[in-house]
XYZ file of C-alpha atoms in Angstrom:
315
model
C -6.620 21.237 -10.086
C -2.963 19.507 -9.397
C -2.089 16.601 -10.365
C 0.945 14.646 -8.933
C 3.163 13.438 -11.703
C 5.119 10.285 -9.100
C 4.116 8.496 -6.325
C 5.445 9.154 -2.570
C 8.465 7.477 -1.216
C 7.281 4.102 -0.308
C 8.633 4.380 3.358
C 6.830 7.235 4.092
C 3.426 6.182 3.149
C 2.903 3.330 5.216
C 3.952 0.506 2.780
C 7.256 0.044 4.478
C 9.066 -2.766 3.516
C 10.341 -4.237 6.940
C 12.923 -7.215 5.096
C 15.744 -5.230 5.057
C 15.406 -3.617 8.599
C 14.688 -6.992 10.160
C 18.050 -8.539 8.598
C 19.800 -5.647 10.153
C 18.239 -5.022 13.704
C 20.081 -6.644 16.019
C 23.364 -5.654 14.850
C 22.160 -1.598 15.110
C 20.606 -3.112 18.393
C 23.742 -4.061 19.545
C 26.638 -1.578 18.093
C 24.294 1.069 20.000
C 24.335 -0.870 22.989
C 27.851 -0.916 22.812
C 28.886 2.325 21.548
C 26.652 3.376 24.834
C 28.132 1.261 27.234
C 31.524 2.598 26.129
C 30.229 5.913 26.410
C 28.859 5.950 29.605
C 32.477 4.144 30.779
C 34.069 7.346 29.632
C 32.221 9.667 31.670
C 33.619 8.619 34.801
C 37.800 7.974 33.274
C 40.541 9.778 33.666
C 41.393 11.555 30.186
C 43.365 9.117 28.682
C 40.861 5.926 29.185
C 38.459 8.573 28.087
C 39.696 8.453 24.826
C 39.901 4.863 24.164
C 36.214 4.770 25.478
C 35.087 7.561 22.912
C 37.059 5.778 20.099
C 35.156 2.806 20.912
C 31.494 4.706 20.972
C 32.618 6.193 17.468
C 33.448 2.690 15.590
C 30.237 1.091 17.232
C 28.091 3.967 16.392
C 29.348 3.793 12.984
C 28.894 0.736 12.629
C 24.976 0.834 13.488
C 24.835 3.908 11.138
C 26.340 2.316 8.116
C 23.173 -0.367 9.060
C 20.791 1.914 8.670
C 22.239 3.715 5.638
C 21.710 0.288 4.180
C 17.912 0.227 5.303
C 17.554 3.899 3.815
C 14.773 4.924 6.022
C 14.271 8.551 5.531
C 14.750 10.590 9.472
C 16.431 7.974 11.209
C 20.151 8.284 9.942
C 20.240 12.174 11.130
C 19.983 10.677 14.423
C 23.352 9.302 14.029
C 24.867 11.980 12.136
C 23.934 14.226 15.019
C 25.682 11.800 17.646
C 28.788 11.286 15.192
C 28.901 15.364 14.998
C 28.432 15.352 18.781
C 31.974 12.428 19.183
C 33.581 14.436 17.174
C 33.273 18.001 18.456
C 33.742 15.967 22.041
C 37.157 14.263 20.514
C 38.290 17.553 19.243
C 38.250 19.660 23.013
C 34.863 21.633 21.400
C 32.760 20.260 23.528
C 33.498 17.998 26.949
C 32.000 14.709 27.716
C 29.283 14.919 30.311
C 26.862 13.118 32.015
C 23.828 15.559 30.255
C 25.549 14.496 27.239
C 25.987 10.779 27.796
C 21.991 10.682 28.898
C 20.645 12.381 25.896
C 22.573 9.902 24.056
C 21.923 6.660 25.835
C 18.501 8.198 25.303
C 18.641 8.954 21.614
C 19.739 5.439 21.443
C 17.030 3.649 22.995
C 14.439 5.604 21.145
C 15.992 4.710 17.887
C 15.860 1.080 18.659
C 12.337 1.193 19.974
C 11.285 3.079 16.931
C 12.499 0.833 14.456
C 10.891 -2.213 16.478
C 7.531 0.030 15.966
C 8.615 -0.362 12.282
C 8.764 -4.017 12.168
C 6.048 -4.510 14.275
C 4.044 -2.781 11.437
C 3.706 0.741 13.106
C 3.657 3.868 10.383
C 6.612 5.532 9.420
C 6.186 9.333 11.480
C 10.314 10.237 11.512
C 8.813 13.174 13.545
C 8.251 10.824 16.926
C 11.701 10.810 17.845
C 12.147 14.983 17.356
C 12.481 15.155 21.501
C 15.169 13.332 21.734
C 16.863 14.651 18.644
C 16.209 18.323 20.111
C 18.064 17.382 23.645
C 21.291 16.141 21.225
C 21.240 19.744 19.712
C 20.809 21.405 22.627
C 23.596 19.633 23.951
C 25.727 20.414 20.813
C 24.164 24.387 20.917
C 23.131 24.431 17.716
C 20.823 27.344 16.240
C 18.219 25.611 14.491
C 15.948 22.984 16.684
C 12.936 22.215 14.155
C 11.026 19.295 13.945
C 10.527 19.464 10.276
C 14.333 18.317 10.224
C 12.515 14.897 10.798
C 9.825 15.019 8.343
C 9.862 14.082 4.661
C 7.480 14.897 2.683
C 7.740 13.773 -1.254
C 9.176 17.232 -2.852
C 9.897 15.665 -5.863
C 5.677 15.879 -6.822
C 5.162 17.953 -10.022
C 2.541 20.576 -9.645
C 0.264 21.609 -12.944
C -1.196 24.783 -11.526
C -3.006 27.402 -14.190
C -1.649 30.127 -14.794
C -3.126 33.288 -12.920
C -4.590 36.691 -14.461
C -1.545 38.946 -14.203
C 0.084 41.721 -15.805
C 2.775 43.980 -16.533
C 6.432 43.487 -14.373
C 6.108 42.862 -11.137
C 7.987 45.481 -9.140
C 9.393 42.674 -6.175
C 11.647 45.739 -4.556
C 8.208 47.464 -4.124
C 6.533 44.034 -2.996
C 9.330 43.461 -0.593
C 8.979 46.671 0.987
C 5.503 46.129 1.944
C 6.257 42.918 3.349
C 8.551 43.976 5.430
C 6.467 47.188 6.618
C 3.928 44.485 8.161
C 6.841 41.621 9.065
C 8.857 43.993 11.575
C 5.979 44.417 13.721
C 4.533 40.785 13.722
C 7.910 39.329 14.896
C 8.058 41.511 17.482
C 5.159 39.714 19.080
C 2.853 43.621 18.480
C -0.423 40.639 18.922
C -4.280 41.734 18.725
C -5.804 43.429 15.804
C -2.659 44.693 14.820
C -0.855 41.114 14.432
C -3.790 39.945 12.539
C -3.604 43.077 10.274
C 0.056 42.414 9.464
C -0.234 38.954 9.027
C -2.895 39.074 6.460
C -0.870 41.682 4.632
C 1.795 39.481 4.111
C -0.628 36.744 3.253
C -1.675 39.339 0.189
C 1.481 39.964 -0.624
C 2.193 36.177 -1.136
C -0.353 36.028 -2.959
C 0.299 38.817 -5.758
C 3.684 37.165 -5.554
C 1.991 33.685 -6.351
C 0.358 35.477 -9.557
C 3.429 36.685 -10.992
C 5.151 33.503 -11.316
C 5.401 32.102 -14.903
C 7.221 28.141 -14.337
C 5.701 25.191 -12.381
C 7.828 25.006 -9.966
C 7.964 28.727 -8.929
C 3.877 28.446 -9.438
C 4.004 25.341 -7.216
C 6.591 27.026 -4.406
C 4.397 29.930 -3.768
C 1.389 28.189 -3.919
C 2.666 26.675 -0.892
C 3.246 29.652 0.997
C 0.428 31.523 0.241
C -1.284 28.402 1.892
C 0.130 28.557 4.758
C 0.550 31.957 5.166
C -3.508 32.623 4.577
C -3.773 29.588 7.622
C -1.691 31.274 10.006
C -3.840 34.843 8.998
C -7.165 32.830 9.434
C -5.733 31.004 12.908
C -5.277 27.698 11.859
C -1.641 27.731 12.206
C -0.944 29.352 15.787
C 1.953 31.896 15.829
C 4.515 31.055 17.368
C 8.917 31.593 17.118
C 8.843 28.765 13.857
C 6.354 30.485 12.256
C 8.141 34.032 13.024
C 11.006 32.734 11.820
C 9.555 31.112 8.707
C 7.632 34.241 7.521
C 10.947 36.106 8.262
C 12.467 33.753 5.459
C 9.838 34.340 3.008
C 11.076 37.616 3.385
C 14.498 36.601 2.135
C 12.959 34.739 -1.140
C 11.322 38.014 -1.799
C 14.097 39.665 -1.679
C 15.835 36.965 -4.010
C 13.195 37.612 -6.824
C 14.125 41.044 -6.317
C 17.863 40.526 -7.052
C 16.726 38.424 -9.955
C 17.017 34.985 -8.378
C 14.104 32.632 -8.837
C 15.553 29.900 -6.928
C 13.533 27.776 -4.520
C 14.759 27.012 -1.095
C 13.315 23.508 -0.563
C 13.771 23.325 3.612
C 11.572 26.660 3.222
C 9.166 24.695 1.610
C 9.377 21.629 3.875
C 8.858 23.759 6.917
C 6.162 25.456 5.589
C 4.443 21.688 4.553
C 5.343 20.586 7.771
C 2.814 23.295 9.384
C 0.073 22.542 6.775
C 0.297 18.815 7.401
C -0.370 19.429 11.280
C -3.754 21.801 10.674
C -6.645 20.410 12.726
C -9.229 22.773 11.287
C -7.989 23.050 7.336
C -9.353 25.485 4.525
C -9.626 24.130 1.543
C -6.638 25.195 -0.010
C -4.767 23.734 2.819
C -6.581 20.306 2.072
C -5.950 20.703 -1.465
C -1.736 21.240 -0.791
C -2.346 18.041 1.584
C -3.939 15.664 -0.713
C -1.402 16.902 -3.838
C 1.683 16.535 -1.153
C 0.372 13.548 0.392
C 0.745 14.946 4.542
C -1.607 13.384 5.906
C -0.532 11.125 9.005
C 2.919 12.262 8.536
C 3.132 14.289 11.543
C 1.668 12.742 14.735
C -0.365 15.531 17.333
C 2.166 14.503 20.379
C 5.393 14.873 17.971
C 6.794 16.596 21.180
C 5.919 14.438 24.252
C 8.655 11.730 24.727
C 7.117 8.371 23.789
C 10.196 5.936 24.210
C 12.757 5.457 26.584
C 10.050 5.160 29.487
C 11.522 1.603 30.677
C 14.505 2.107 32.406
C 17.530 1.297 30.513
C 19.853 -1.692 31.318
């Protein structure tokens, strides 16, 4: 039915080449340990001393992030970034250095350098493992998004060749996106039983006549997606939950696009939406067939959310 037209990032499908990683462990090993030692010095200083101690975190930190940009492991760098964005706002008077804040990163940084070790030691590339201790640096920073598909990589860059469906005549998307929205108010607002399962399917039909319409590959290939995972949330193999209220919610807004006239994809849309798919226990077989084209399997481990590293104390 679909045929991909380029292979999956290498890193991501288990065929990781550990050279480059190995050349550059212990230095991320040891800026980290560094930029936390200077860190965790900071908490208890005066403001001044606090400062130099921050500047120091920064450069180490940097340091072991410009070592991983180097390895280009897909996941592991916004780990950094989120601890350089966290320095900063903390150097800037946004946000003031705390203990809760040191911890999450001392922690962050010993479950970065016990993942990679996993890597070298031949363990598969699953980004997604270290999503609990990436969600305790956001919650420390406040931000609004928290989603472990921010971890997860799928290989976007796949060409669909889907067939063409039976359709006719404009499609009237103002109409569409009425009717979506008719059964999306309700379902967000948690109204559960028969009537949540009534809404959701509705919306999973309305995907669908929305997947007909669609006359490029890309579009074709988008709402494919969606309708997938929309028809495995109706039939209970995705559990609802605030992602998935928030996702359909956003499906919303790419209705609305088509009806302003915009065909544009919005790719994290679509990630999300394969992140869900690839963790399906009981899949339909549409839901296999979106797996086998994108190539999800094994990308995103059952216990994503339990804390696997860090459970030695630290030195």
């Amino acid at each position: 039915m679909t045929t991909p037209s380029s292979s999956s990032p290498q890193s991501i499908q288990g065929n990781f080449d550990t050279g480059p990683l190995s050349w550059v462990i212990g230095e991320i090993r040891d800026a980290l340990t560094r930029s936390r030692t200077s860190l965790l010095e900071g908490v208890a200083q005066d403001a001044e001393t606090r400062s130099t101690a921050l500047r120091h975190a920064k450069a180490y930190l940097h340091q072991a992030h410009g070592a991983l940009q180097i390895v280009d492991v897909d996941g592991i760098a916004i780990i950094t970034e989120t601890v350089e964005d966290l320095l900063d706002r903390i150097e800037s008077g946004q946000l003031r250095l705390t203990e809760d804040i040191a911890h999450a990163i001392e922690h962050a940084y010993q479950a970065l350098v016990e993942y990679l070790e996993e890597l070298l030691s031949g363990a598969a590339h699953q980004p997604v493992r270290l999503f609990p201790y990436y969600r305790s640096l956001l919650e420390m920073r406040g931000a609004e998004r928290i989603h472990p598909a921010d971890l997860f990589f799928p290989n976007l860059a796949i060409k669909l060749q889907l067939p063409a469906q039976p359709h006719s005549g404009a499609t009237d998307y103002v109409s569409l996106r009425k009717r979506f929205e008719r059964a999306l108010l309700p379902f967000l607002i948690n109204a559960g039983g028969a009537t949540e399962a009534e809404n959701t399917a509705a919306m999973r039909d309305i995907i669908g006549e929305v997947a007909r319409a669609q006359n490029n590959q890309q579009s074709r290939g988008f709402w494919w997606v969606m309708q997938g995972f929309s028809d495995a949330v109706a039939s209970g193999q995705i559990r609802n939950e605030l992602y998935i209220k928030q996702l359909f919610a956003r499906i919303n807004l790419q209705i609305r696009r088509l009806s302003e006239g915009s065909s544009s994809i919005a790719e994290r849309l679509l990630r999300d939406a394969l992140f869900f798919i690839a963790r399906v226990e009981n899949p339909s077989v549409q839901v296999l067939q979106i797996r086998r084209v994108y190539q999800l399997d094994c990308l995103v481990p059952a216990d994503y959310e339990k804390k696997r590293y860090g459970q030695v104390d630290v030195d």
